[in-house]
Amino acid sequence: MKSKTLTIGFSEVDRPDQLDAADRELLEAATAALPNSYSPYSKFKVAAAARLEDGTIVAAANTENAAYPMCICAEPNAMAAAAALRPGMPVVTMAITVKAPTQTLNTPASPCGSCRQILSEHEGRFGHSLRLILRGETGPIYVFDRAGDLLPFGFSGELL
Ligand code: THU
């Protein structure tokens, strides 16, 4: 049996002012969307800001439901809003941030598995990378060049 290792590359900066202006603006848009979270059950706010290929920014937050499995994560909400606004245009970058109810999160928030699958599909559909900018409430910022890097061995439409 051969042992194999997978390495995921990403960049890290300590503060938003170390991002370029466009990425900083996107992270600010995500942060500004946190109050739009409807999360009466978890009280955990997540917001995602998508930058489309033409530069447009669309932001959305998580939207919960009394029937818990129906909760909609911030990331697909932002992807759907982007698709409604500019049908057929790829999202090129997404900034994601969070606000927890009882603690200050100082490590980057990472999209859940289901969100990763949606973001990966988008990359495959458009043949375009979707960069991710992740931040907790404070602390370092992680930048991934491709959303698919966060979903190694994900299920792919190429199998169908
Ligand atoms: N949530 C997101 O919005 N995105 C994720 O990637 C993970 C979780 C939301 C769902 C729920 O409203 C709350 O965070 C707690 O799980």
PDB file of N, CA and C in Angstrom, residues 22-67:
ATOM      1  N   ALA A  22      -9.673  45.742  -3.178  1.00  0.00           N
ATOM      2  CA  ALA A  22     -10.893  45.036  -3.598  1.00  0.00           C
ATOM      3  C   ALA A  22     -11.276  43.958  -2.576  1.00  0.00           C
ATOM      4  N   ASP A  23     -10.300  43.222  -2.092  1.00  0.00           N
ATOM      5  CA  ASP A  23     -10.585  42.162  -1.115  1.00  0.00           C
ATOM      6  C   ASP A  23     -11.015  42.753   0.233  1.00  0.00           C
ATOM      7  N   ARG A  24     -10.397  43.875   0.581  1.00  0.00           N
ATOM      8  CA  ARG A  24     -10.777  44.545   1.840  1.00  0.00           C
ATOM      9  C   ARG A  24     -12.234  45.005   1.757  1.00  0.00           C
ATOM     10  N   GLU A  25     -12.579  45.571   0.607  1.00  0.00           N
ATOM     11  CA  GLU A  25     -13.955  46.031   0.399  1.00  0.00           C
ATOM     12  C   GLU A  25     -14.945  44.862   0.500  1.00  0.00           C
ATOM     13  N   LEU A  26     -14.555  43.714  -0.035  1.00  0.00           N
ATOM     14  CA  LEU A  26     -15.433  42.541   0.006  1.00  0.00           C
ATOM     15  C   LEU A  26     -15.620  42.043   1.443  1.00  0.00           C
ATOM     16  N   LEU A  27     -14.530  42.021   2.189  1.00  0.00           N
ATOM     17  CA  LEU A  27     -14.620  41.592   3.590  1.00  0.00           C
ATOM     18  C   LEU A  27     -15.473  42.579   4.395  1.00  0.00           C
ATOM     19  N   GLU A  28     -15.330  43.859   4.081  1.00  0.00           N
ATOM     20  CA  GLU A  28     -16.154  44.870   4.766  1.00  0.00           C
ATOM     21  C   GLU A  28     -17.631  44.667   4.426  1.00  0.00           C
ATOM     22  N   ALA A  29     -17.913  44.297   3.177  1.00  0.00           N
ATOM     23  CA  ALA A  29     -19.303  44.065   2.769  1.00  0.00           C
ATOM     24  C   ALA A  29     -19.874  42.870   3.526  1.00  0.00           C
ATOM     25  N   ALA A  30     -19.066  41.841   3.718  1.00  0.00           N
ATOM     26  CA  ALA A  30     -19.532  40.677   4.487  1.00  0.00           C
ATOM     27  C   ALA A  30     -19.796  41.087   5.939  1.00  0.00           C
ATOM     28  N   THR A  31     -18.888  41.819   6.505  1.00  0.00           N
ATOM     29  CA  THR A  31     -19.052  42.256   7.903  1.00  0.00           C
ATOM     30  C   THR A  31     -20.309  43.114   8.052  1.00  0.00           C
ATOM     31  N   ALA A  32     -20.543  43.979   7.072  1.00  0.00           N
ATOM     32  CA  ALA A  32     -21.716  44.861   7.118  1.00  0.00           C
ATOM     33  C   ALA A  32     -23.016  44.080   7.000  1.00  0.00           C
ATOM     34  N   ALA A  33     -22.954  42.881   6.411  1.00  0.00           N
ATOM     35  CA  ALA A  33     -24.168  42.071   6.229  1.00  0.00           C
ATOM     36  C   ALA A  33     -24.484  41.205   7.450  1.00  0.00           C
ATOM     37  N   LEU A  34     -23.595  41.141   8.432  1.00  0.00           N
ATOM     38  CA  LEU A  34     -23.845  40.287   9.606  1.00  0.00           C
ATOM     39  C   LEU A  34     -25.162  40.610  10.320  1.00  0.00           C
ATOM     40  N   PRO A  35     -25.514  41.909  10.445  1.00  0.00           N
ATOM     41  CA  PRO A  35     -26.792  42.206  11.124  1.00  0.00           C
ATOM     42  C   PRO A  35     -28.007  41.686  10.359  1.00  0.00           C
ATOM     43  N   ASN A  36     -27.849  41.321   9.100  1.00  0.00           N
ATOM     44  CA  ASN A  36     -28.975  40.783   8.321  1.00  0.00           C
ATOM     45  C   ASN A  36     -29.235  39.308   8.611  1.00  0.00           C
ATOM     46  N   SER A  37     -28.363  38.715   9.408  1.00  0.00           N
ATOM     47  CA  SER A  37     -28.561  37.310   9.756  1.00  0.00           C
ATOM     48  C   SER A  37     -29.893  37.128  10.500  1.00  0.00           C
ATOM     49  N   TYR A  38     -30.650  36.122  10.082  1.00  0.00           N
ATOM     50  CA  TYR A  38     -31.849  35.734  10.833  1.00  0.00           C
ATOM     51  C   TYR A  38     -31.500  34.412  11.505  1.00  0.00           C
ATOM     52  N   SER A  39     -31.052  34.487  12.739  1.00  0.00           N
ATOM     53  CA  SER A  39     -30.544  33.298  13.421  1.00  0.00           C
ATOM     54  C   SER A  39     -31.035  33.249  14.866  1.00  0.00           C
ATOM     55  N   PRO A  40     -32.369  33.236  15.043  1.00  0.00           N
ATOM     56  CA  PRO A  40     -32.912  33.247  16.410  1.00  0.00           C
ATOM     57  C   PRO A  40     -32.647  31.953  17.169  1.00  0.00           C
ATOM     58  N   TYR A  41     -32.315  30.882  16.454  1.00  0.00           N
ATOM     59  CA  TYR A  41     -32.139  29.581  17.117  1.00  0.00           C
ATOM     60  C   TYR A  41     -30.693  29.366  17.544  1.00  0.00           C
ATOM     61  N   SER A  42     -29.780  29.509  16.613  1.00  0.00           N
ATOM     62  CA  SER A  42     -28.368  29.314  16.979  1.00  0.00           C
ATOM     63  C   SER A  42     -27.752  30.597  17.534  1.00  0.00           C
ATOM     64  N   LYS A  43     -28.301  31.737  17.149  1.00  0.00           N
ATOM     65  CA  LYS A  43     -27.739  33.059  17.473  1.00  0.00           C
ATOM     66  C   LYS A  43     -26.319  33.222  16.914  1.00  0.00           C
ATOM     67  N   PHE A  44     -26.016  32.399  15.925  1.00  0.00           N
ATOM     68  CA  PHE A  44     -24.693  32.439  15.288  1.00  0.00           C
ATOM     69  C   PHE A  44     -24.857  33.097  13.916  1.00  0.00           C
ATOM     70  N   LYS A  45     -24.253  34.253  13.773  1.00  0.00           N
ATOM     71  CA  LYS A  45     -24.411  35.009  12.521  1.00  0.00           C
ATOM     72  C   LYS A  45     -23.277  34.660  11.555  1.00  0.00           C
ATOM     73  N   VAL A  46     -23.647  34.430  10.321  1.00  0.00           N
ATOM     74  CA  VAL A  46     -22.663  34.205   9.260  1.00  0.00           C
ATOM     75  C   VAL A  46     -23.049  35.110   8.102  1.00  0.00           C
ATOM     76  N   ALA A  47     -22.078  35.740   7.494  1.00  0.00           N
ATOM     77  CA  ALA A  47     -22.362  36.564   6.316  1.00  0.00           C
ATOM     78  C   ALA A  47     -21.329  36.270   5.239  1.00  0.00           C
ATOM     79  N   ALA A  48     -21.795  36.330   4.007  1.00  0.00           N
ATOM     80  CA  ALA A  48     -20.921  36.070   2.855  1.00  0.00           C
ATOM     81  C   ALA A  48     -21.139  37.171   1.828  1.00  0.00           C
ATOM     82  N   ALA A  49     -20.054  37.698   1.317  1.00  0.00           N
ATOM     83  CA  ALA A  49     -20.138  38.695   0.244  1.00  0.00           C
ATOM     84  C   ALA A  49     -19.467  38.114  -0.996  1.00  0.00           C
ATOM     85  N   ALA A  50     -20.223  38.112  -2.091  1.00  0.00           N
ATOM     86  CA  ALA A  50     -19.714  37.546  -3.350  1.00  0.00           C
ATOM     87  C   ALA A  50     -19.342  38.685  -4.296  1.00  0.00           C
ATOM     88  N   ARG A  51     -18.176  38.560  -4.897  1.00  0.00           N
ATOM     89  CA  ARG A  51     -17.819  39.508  -5.961  1.00  0.00           C
ATOM     90  C   ARG A  51     -17.980  38.798  -7.298  1.00  0.00           C
ATOM     91  N   LEU A  52     -18.796  39.391  -8.153  1.00  0.00           N
ATOM     92  CA  LEU A  52     -19.009  38.835  -9.483  1.00  0.00           C
ATOM     93  C   LEU A  52     -17.902  39.275 -10.426  1.00  0.00           C
ATOM     94  N   GLU A  53     -17.866  38.627 -11.578  1.00  0.00           N
ATOM     95  CA  GLU A  53     -16.791  38.902 -12.541  1.00  0.00           C
ATOM     96  C   GLU A  53     -16.762  40.373 -12.991  1.00  0.00           C
ATOM     97  N   ASP A  54     -17.933  41.009 -13.009  1.00  0.00           N
ATOM     98  CA  ASP A  54     -17.965  42.420 -13.420  1.00  0.00           C
ATOM     99  C   ASP A  54     -17.687  43.374 -12.258  1.00  0.00           C
ATOM    100  N   GLY A  55     -17.337  42.829 -11.083  1.00  0.00           N
ATOM    101  CA  GLY A  55     -16.976  43.669  -9.943  1.00  0.00           C
ATOM    102  C   GLY A  55     -18.111  43.904  -8.963  1.00  0.00           C
ATOM    103  N   THR A  56     -19.332  43.584  -9.366  1.00  0.00           N
ATOM    104  CA  THR A  56     -20.481  43.773  -8.472  1.00  0.00           C
ATOM    105  C   THR A  56     -20.321  42.943  -7.202  1.00  0.00           C
ATOM    106  N   ILE A  57     -20.724  43.519  -6.085  1.00  0.00           N
ATOM    107  CA  ILE A  57     -20.700  42.787  -4.806  1.00  0.00           C
ATOM    108  C   ILE A  57     -22.133  42.512  -4.363  1.00  0.00           C
ATOM    109  N   VAL A  58     -22.397  41.277  -3.953  1.00  0.00           N
ATOM    110  CA  VAL A  58     -23.700  40.885  -3.420  1.00  0.00           C
ATOM    111  C   VAL A  58     -23.447  40.185  -2.091  1.00  0.00           C
ATOM    112  N   ALA A  59     -24.118  40.638  -1.038  1.00  0.00           N
ATOM    113  CA  ALA A  59     -23.890  40.038   0.278  1.00  0.00           C
ATOM    114  C   ALA A  59     -25.182  39.453   0.828  1.00  0.00           C
ATOM    115  N   ALA A  60     -25.052  38.405   1.616  1.00  0.00           N
ATOM    116  CA  ALA A  60     -26.218  37.782   2.251  1.00  0.00           C
ATOM    117  C   ALA A  60     -25.762  37.135   3.560  1.00  0.00           C
ATOM    118  N   ALA A  61     -26.754  36.822   4.399  1.00  0.00           N
ATOM    119  CA  ALA A  61     -26.455  36.211   5.698  1.00  0.00           C
ATOM    120  C   ALA A  61     -27.255  34.921   5.858  1.00  0.00           C
ATOM    121  N   ASN A  62     -26.920  34.165   6.900  1.00  0.00           N
ATOM    122  CA  ASN A  62     -27.651  32.907   7.139  1.00  0.00           C
ATOM    123  C   ASN A  62     -29.089  33.206   7.555  1.00  0.00           C
ATOM    124  N   THR A  63     -29.975  32.302   7.177  1.00  0.00           N
ATOM    125  CA  THR A  63     -31.408  32.473   7.415  1.00  0.00           C
ATOM    126  C   THR A  63     -31.947  31.174   7.996  1.00  0.00           C
ATOM    127  N   GLU A  64     -32.287  31.213   9.272  1.00  0.00           N
ATOM    128  CA  GLU A  64     -32.690  29.968   9.941  1.00  0.00           C
ATOM    129  C   GLU A  64     -34.196  29.751   9.871  1.00  0.00           C
ATOM    130  N   ASN A  65     -34.588  28.564  10.293  1.00  0.00           N
ATOM    131  CA  ASN A  65     -35.992  28.173  10.254  1.00  0.00           C
ATOM    132  C   ASN A  65     -36.287  27.315  11.479  1.00  0.00           C
ATOM    133  N   ALA A  66     -37.521  27.406  11.994  1.00  0.00           N
ATOM    134  CA  ALA A  66     -37.914  26.600  13.144  1.00  0.00           C
ATOM    135  C   ALA A  66     -37.748  25.112  12.837  1.00  0.00           C
ATOM    136  N   ALA A  67     -37.905  24.744  11.577  1.00  0.00           N
ATOM    137  CA  ALA A  67     -37.578  23.380  11.138  1.00  0.00           C
ATOM    138  C   ALA A  67     -36.093  23.406  10.788  1.00  0.00           C
TER     139      ALA A  67
END
